[in-house]
Coordinates of C-alpha atoms in Angstrom, one line a residue:
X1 CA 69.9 113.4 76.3
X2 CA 71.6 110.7 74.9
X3 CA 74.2 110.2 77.6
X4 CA 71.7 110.5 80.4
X5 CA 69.8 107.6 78.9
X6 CA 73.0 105.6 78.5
X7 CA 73.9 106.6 82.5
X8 CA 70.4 106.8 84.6
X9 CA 67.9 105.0 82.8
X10 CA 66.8 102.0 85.3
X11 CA 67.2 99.8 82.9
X12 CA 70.2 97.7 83.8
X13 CA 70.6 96.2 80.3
X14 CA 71.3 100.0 78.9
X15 CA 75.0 99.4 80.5
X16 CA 75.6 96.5 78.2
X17 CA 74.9 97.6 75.2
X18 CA 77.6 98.0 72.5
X19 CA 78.0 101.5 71.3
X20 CA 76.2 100.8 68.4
X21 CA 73.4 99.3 70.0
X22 CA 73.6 101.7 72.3
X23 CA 73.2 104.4 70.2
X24 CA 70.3 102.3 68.3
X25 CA 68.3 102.1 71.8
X26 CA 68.7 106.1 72.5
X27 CA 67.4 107.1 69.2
X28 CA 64.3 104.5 69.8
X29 CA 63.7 105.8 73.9
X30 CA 64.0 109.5 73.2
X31 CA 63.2 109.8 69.4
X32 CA 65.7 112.0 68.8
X33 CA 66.7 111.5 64.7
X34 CA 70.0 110.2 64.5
X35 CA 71.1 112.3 61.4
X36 CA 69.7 115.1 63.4
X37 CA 72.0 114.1 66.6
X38 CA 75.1 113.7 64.6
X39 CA 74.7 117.0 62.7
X40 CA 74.3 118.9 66.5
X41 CA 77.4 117.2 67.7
X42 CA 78.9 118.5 64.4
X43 CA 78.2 122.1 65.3
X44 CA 79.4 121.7 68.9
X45 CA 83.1 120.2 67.5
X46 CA 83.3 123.2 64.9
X47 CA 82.0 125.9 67.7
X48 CA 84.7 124.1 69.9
X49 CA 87.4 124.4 66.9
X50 CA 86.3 128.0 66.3
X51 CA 86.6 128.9 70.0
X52 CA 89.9 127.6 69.9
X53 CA 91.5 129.1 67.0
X54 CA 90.1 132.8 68.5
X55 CA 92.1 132.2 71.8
X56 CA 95.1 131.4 70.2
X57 CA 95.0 134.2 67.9
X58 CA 94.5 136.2 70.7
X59 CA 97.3 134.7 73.0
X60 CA 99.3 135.0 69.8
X61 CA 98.6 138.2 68.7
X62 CA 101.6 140.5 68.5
X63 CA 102.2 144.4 68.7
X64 CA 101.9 145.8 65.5
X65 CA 104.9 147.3 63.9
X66 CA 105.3 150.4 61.7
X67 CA 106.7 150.2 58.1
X68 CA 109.9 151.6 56.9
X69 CA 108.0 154.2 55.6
X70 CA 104.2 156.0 56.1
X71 CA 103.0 159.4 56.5
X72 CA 99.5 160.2 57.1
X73 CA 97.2 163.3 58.6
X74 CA 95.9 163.6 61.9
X75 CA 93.8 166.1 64.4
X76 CA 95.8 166.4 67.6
X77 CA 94.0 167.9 70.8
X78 CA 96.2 168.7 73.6
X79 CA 96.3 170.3 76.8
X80 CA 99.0 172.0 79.1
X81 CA 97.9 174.0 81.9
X82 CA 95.9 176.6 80.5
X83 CA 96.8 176.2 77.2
X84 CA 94.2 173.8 75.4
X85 CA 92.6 173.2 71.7
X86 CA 92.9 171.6 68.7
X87 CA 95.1 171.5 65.8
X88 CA 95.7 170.0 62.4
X89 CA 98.6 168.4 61.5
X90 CA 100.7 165.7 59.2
X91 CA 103.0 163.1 60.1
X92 CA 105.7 161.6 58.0
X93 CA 108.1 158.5 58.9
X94 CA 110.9 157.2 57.3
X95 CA 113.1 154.9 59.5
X96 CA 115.5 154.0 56.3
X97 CA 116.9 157.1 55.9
X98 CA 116.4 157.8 59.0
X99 CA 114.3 161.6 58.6
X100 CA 111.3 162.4 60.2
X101 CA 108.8 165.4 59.8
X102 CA 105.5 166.8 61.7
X103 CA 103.6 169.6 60.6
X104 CA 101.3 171.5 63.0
X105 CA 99.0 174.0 61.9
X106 CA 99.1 175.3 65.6
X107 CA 102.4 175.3 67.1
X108 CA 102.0 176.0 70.5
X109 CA 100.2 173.1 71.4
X110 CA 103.2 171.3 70.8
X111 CA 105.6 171.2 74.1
X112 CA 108.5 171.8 72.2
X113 CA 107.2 174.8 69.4
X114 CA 104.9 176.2 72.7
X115 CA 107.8 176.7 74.5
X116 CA 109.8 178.1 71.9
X117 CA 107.2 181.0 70.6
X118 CA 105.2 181.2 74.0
X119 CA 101.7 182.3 74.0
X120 CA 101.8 182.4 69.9
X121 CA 99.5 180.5 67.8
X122 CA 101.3 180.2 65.0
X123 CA 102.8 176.9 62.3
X124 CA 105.4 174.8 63.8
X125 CA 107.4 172.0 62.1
X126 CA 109.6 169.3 63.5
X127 CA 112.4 168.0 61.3
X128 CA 114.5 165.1 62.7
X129 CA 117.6 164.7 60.0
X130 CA 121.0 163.3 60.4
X131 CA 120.5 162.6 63.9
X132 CA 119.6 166.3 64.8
X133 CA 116.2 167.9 65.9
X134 CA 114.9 171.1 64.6
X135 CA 112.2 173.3 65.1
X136 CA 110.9 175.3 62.3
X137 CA 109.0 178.2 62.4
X138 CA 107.6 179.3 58.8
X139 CA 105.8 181.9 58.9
X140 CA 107.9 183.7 61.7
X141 CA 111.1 182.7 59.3
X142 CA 112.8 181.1 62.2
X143 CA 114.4 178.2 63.0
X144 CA 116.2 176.7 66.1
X145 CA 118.0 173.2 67.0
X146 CA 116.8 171.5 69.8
X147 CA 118.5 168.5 70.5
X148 CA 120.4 165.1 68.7
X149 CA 119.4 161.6 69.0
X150 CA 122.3 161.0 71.7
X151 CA 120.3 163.1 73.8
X152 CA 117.0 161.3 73.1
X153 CA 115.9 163.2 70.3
X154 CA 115.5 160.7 68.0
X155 CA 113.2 158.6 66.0
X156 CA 111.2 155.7 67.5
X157 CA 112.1 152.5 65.8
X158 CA 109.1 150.5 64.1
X159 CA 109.2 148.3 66.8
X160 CA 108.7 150.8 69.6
X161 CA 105.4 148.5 70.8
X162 CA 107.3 145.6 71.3
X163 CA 106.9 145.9 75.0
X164 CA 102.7 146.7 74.6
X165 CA 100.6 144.5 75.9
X166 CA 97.1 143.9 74.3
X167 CA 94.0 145.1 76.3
X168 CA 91.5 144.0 73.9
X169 CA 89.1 145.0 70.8
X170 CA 87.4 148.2 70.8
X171 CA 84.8 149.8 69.1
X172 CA 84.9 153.3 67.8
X173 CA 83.3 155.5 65.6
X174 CA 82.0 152.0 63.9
X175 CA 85.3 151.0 63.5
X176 CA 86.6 147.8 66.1
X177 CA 89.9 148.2 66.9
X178 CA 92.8 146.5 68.5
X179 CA 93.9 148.3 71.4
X180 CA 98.0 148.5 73.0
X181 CA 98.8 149.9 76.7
X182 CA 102.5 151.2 76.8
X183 CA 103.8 152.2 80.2
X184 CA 106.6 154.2 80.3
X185 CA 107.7 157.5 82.6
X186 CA 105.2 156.7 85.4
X187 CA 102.2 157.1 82.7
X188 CA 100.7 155.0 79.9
X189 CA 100.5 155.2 76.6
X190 CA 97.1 153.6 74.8
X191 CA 97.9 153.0 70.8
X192 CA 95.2 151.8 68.8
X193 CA 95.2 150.5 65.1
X194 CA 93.0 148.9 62.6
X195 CA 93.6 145.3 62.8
X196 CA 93.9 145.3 58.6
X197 CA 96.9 143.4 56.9
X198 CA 98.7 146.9 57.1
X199 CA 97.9 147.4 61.2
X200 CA 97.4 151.1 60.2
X201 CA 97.8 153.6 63.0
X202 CA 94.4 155.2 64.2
X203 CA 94.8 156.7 67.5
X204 CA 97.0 157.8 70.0
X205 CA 96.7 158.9 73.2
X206 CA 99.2 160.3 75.6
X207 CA 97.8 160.8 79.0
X208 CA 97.2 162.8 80.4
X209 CA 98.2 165.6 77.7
X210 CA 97.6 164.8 74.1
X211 CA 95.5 162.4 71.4
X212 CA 96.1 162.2 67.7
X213 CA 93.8 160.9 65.9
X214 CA 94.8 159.9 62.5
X215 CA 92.8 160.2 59.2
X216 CA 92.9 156.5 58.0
X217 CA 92.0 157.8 54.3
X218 CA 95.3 159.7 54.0
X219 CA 97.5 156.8 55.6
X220 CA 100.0 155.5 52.9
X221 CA 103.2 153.5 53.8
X222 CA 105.2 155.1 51.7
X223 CA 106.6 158.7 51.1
X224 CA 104.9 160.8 48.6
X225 CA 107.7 163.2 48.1
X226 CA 111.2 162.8 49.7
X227 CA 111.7 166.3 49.5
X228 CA 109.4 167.2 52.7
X229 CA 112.6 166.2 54.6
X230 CA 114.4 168.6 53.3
X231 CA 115.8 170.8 55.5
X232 CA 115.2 174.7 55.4
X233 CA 118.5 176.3 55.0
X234 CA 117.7 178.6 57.7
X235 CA 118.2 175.6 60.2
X236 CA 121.8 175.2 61.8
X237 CA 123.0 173.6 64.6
X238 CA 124.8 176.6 65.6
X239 CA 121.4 178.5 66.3
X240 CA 120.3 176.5 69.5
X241 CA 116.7 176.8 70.7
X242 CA 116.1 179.4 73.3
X243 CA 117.3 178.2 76.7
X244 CA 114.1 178.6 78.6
X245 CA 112.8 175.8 76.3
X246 CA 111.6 172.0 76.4
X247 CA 115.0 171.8 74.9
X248 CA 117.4 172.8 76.6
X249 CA 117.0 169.8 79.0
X250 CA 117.7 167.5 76.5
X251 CA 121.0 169.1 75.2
X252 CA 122.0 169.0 78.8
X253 CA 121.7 165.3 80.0
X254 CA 123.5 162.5 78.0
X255 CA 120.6 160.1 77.6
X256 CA 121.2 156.9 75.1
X257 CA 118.4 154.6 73.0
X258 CA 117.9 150.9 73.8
X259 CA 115.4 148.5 73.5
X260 CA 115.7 147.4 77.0
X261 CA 112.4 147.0 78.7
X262 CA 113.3 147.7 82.2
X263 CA 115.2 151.1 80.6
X264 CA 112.4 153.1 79.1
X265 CA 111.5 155.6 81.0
X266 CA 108.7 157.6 78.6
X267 CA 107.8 157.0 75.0
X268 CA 107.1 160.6 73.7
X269 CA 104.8 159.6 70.1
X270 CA 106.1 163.1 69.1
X271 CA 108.9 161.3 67.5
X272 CA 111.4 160.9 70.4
X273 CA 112.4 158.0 73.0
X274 CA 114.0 158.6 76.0
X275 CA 115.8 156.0 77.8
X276 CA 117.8 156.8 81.5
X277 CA 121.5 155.8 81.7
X278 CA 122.0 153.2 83.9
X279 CA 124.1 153.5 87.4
X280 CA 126.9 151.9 87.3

């Protein structure tokens, strides 16, 4: 209000004023209370500030990267084909001694344990140790290796979502979340995660195929028991999975990790990361 009087009133002797008078004369003409005025253009600089600060954080916000060390719980719907349904399951990380384990309730939702024991609802676990992927079947007392981390069979390092971008805030189940976009293998990958001081995981979804959904109150980032990676004795290298199997690809083509943008060709959250060879 102020500056219009300053700039159209038709008084001509407005334009001379000093700022002080100025400022003396537009209180008098509009009757607007000057500690009133100075308090509004208070707000407006700390709204301005505030506004500020959010876009930087924004603009500066960075992938969020996994500890050393976590496991938590999760529910894991899939489907392949026909086959479709959910399935409990526990995941368990630990990038220092490089061992990883998942526990399905349901194993042949999995593309690895459903292609293994076809058509047969039963518990599968993966065990990643020394470099080597297994696939353990408890209750059928079996056991098969599937494929080394030379071949892409691997963990994911705990900055796997460097290359994310950030699509935003989300709300879900109450709970706002920050949400990731991975593209990788002609698909993308949407991660989401509380934005805590921890970033803890909360979903996962690989399109078109499979979501895990983790249970936030089991989520610890550290290992409970070291011994889960143990590995069963029943699980040898020599015994190979069977050759019409997810695996057997993996065993046959040389593939090798990097963290090279333009190289990733698919991000499988199962716990592997295959990256194409590069022509020479």
């Amino acid at each position: 209000v102020c500056v219009n009087v300053f700039f159209f009133s038709s008084r001509r002797r407005h334009t001379r004023f000093l700022p002080v008078s100025w400022a003396r004369r537009c209180v008098q003409e509009t009757g607007i209370n000057a500690e009133y005025m100075g308090k509004q253009i208070l707000i407006l600089q700390m709204k301005f500030i505030l506004l500020a600060v959010a876009l930087s954080a924004v603009l500066c916000l960075q992938p969020p990267v996994w500890p050393n060390q976590w496991q938590a719980s999760f529910n894991e719907s899939s489907k392949y084909f026909f086959i479709q349904g959910e399935t409990q399951a526990t995941y368990y990380y630990d990038w220092t001694n490089q061992n990883y384990r998942v526990d399905r309730e349901d194993g042949v939702l999995d593309r690895y344990c459903g292609t293994v024991r076809k058509f047969q609802r039963t518990p599968c676990t993966h065990y990643v140790t020394g470099g080597k992927r297994y696939l353990h079947f408890p209750e059928k007392n079996d056991c098969c290796y599937c494929c080394d981390a030379e071949r892409g069979c691997g963990l994911l390092r705990p900055d796997w979502l460097s290359n994310a971008e950030y699509t935003g805030n989300v709300q879900s189940d109450g709970i706002e979340l920050e949400s990731w976009a991975l593209k990788a293998g002609g698909r993308t990958n949407i991660y989401y995660n509380i934005p805590d001081d921890k970033r803890t995981p909360y979903r996962m979804q690989i399109f078109p195929n499979n979501t895990l959904s983790f249970n936030t109150s089991t989520y610890q980032d550290s290992i409970a028991d070291p011994s889960v990676f143990q590995l069963p004795e029943i699980c040898t290298p020599k015994k190979t999975c069977p050759k019409f199997s997810l695996c057997t690809p993996f065993r046959a083509c040389l593939l090798y990790t990097s963290d090279a943008a333009d190289d990733l060709l698919c991000v499988d959250l199962g716990g592997r990361r295959i990256i194409k060879k590069k022509k020479q």
